[in-house]
Coordinates of C-alpha atoms in Angstrom, one line a residue:
X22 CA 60.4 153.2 117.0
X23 CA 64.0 152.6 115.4
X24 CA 63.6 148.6 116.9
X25 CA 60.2 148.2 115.4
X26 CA 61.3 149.9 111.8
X27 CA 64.3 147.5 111.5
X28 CA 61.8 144.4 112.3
X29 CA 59.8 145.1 109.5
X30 CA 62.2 146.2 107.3
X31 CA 63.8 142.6 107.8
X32 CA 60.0 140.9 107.5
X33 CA 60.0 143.0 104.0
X34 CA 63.2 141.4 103.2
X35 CA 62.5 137.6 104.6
X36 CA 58.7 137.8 102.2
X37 CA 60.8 139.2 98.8
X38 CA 63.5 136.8 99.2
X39 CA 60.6 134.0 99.7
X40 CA 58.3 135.0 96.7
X41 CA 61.7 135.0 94.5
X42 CA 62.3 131.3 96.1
X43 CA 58.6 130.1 95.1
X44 CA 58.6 131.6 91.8
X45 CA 61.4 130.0 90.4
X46 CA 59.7 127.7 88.0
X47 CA 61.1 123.6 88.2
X48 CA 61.9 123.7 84.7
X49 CA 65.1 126.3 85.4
X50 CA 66.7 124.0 88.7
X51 CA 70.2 123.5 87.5
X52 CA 71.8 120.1 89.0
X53 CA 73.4 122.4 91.9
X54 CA 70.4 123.5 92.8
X55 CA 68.5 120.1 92.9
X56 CA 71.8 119.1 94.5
X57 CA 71.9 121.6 97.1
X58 CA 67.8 120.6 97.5
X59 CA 68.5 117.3 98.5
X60 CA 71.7 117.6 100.8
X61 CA 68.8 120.1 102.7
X62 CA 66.4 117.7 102.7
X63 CA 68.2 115.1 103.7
X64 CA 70.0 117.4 106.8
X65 CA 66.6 118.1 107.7
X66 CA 65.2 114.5 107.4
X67 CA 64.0 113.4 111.3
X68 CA 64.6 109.3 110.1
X69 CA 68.2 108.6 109.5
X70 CA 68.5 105.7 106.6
X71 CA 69.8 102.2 108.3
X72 CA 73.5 101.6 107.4
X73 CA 72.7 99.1 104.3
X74 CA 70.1 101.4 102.6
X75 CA 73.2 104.4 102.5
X76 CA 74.6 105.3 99.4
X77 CA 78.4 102.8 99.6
X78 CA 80.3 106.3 100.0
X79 CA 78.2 107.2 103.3
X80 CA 78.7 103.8 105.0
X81 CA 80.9 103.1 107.4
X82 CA 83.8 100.8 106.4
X83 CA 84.0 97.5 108.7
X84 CA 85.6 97.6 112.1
X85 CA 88.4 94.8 111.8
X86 CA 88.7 93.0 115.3
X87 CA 92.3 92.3 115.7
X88 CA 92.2 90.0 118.0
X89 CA 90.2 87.1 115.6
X90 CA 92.6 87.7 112.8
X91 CA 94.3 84.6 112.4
X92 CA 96.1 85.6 108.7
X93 CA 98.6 83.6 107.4
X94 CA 100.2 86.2 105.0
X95 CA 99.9 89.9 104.0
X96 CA 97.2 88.9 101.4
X97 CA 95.2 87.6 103.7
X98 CA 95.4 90.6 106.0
X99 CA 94.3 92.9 102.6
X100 CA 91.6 90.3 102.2
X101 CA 90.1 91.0 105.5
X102 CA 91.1 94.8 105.4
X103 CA 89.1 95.5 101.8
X104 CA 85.8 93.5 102.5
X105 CA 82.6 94.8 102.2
X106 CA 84.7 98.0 99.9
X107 CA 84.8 98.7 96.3
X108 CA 87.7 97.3 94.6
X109 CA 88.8 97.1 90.5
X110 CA 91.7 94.9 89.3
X111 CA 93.0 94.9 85.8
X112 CA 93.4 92.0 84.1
X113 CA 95.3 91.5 80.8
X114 CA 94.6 88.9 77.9
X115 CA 96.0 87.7 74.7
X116 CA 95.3 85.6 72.1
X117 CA 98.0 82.7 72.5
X118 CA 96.1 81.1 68.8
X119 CA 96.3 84.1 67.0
X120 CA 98.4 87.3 66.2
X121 CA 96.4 89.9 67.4
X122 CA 93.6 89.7 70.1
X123 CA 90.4 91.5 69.1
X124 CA 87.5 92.7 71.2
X125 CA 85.4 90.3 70.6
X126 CA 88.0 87.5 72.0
X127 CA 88.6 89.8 75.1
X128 CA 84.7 90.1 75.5
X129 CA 83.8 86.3 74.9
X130 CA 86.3 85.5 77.7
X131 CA 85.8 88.1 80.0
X132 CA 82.1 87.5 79.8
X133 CA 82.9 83.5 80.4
X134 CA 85.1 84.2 83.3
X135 CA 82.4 86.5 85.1
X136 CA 79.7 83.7 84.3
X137 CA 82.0 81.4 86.5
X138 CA 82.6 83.5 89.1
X139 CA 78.8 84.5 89.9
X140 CA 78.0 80.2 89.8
X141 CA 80.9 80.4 92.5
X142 CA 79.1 83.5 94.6
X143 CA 81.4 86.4 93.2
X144 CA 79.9 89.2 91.7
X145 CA 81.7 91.3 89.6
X146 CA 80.8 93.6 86.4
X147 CA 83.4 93.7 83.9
X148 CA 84.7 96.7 81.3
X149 CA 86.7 96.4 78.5
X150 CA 89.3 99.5 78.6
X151 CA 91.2 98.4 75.4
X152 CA 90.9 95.6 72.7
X153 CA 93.3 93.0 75.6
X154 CA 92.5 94.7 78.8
X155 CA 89.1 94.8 81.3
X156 CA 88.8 95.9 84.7
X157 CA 86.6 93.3 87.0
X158 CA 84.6 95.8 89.3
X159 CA 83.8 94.2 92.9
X160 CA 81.5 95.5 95.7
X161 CA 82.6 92.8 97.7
X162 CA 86.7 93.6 97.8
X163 CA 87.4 90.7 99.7
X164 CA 86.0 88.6 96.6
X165 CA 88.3 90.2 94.5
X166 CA 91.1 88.1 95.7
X167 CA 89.3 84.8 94.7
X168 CA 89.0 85.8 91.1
X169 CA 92.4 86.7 91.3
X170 CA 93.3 83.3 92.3
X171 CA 90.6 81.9 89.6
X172 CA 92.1 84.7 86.6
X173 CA 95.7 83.7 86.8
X174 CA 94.9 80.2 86.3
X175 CA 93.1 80.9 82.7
X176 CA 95.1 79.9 79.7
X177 CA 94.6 83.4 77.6
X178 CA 95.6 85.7 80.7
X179 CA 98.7 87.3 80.3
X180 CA 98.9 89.3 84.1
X181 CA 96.1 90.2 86.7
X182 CA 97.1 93.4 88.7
X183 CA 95.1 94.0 92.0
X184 CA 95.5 97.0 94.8
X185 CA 99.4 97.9 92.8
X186 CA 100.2 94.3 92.6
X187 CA 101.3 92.3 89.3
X188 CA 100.6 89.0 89.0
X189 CA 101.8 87.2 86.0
X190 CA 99.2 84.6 84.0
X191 CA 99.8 82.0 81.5
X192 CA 98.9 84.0 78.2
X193 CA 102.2 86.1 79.8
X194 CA 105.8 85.6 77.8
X195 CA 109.0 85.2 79.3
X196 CA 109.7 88.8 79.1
X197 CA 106.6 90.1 80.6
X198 CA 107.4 87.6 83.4
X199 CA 110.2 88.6 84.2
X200 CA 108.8 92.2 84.2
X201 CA 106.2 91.3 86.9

């Protein structure tokens, strides 16, 4: 009798805590909740997505096959190691015509620069962090090394910094050369 008064004492408990569960109206889900929702549905979820329709912070990054890396330099190594990842680099600019570079200098060239890096196959988005400074944004890493090269060539760029690494541009003085 004891076994069969526990049972339904835990059925009482399993059908409350449900009817509080269905109740709770769709309007009141805080973003936890709808969070917590969809990590549950997706645990639950039979049909596991293919690895290029996952979120890029669920894939897996790249195996790198030692054996056909033929690199010439450390670069070259990072080049292979950061492809297919996420990767920013900074770049600096100045005004070499004028006193003080606006935002609307920074912008026009920024946006130039990306326009001639998509007609050569690299994507990037740009943000401007400060009135002389963007951040090129890369889903490709290994591209990011390309518009490095392409960025330190252009007249008003004063340094390019990618994964820690300075590099100076023309736009940069003696001083910040020296510096980098």
């Amino acid at each position: 009798m004891l076994k069969k008064s526990w049972i339904l004492v835990f059925l009482i408990a399993a059908t409350c805590w449900a009817e509080t569960k269905k109740k709770k109206d769709l309007s009141s889900y805080t973003e936890a909740d709808l969070e917590r929702l969809y990590e549950e549905w997706e645990e639950n979820d039979d049909e596991k997505l293919p690895e290029d329709e996952l979120p890029p912070e669920k894939r897996k990054p790249p195996e790198l096959d030692l054996s056909k890396i033929k690199a010439n330099s450390p670069e070259d190594m990072l080049r292979m190691a950061k492809k297919g990842q996420t990767l920013m680099m900074f770049v600096g600019l100045r005004d070499v015509d004028s006193e003080v570079t606006t935002r609307s200098f920074s912008e026009k060239w920024t946006g130039l620069w990306q326009s001639a890096l998509y007609n050569n196959h690299v994507d990037c988005q740009v943000f401007m962090i400060e009135d002389n400074r963007a951040i090129f944004m890369f889903k490709d890493g290994g591209q990011a090394f390309e518009a490095k090269d392409y960025l330190t060539k252009q007249k008003y760029v004063t340094e390019v910094t990618l994964e820690g690494t300075q590099f100076p541009g023309p736009a940069a003085g003696e001083k910040e050369k020296k510096e980098l």
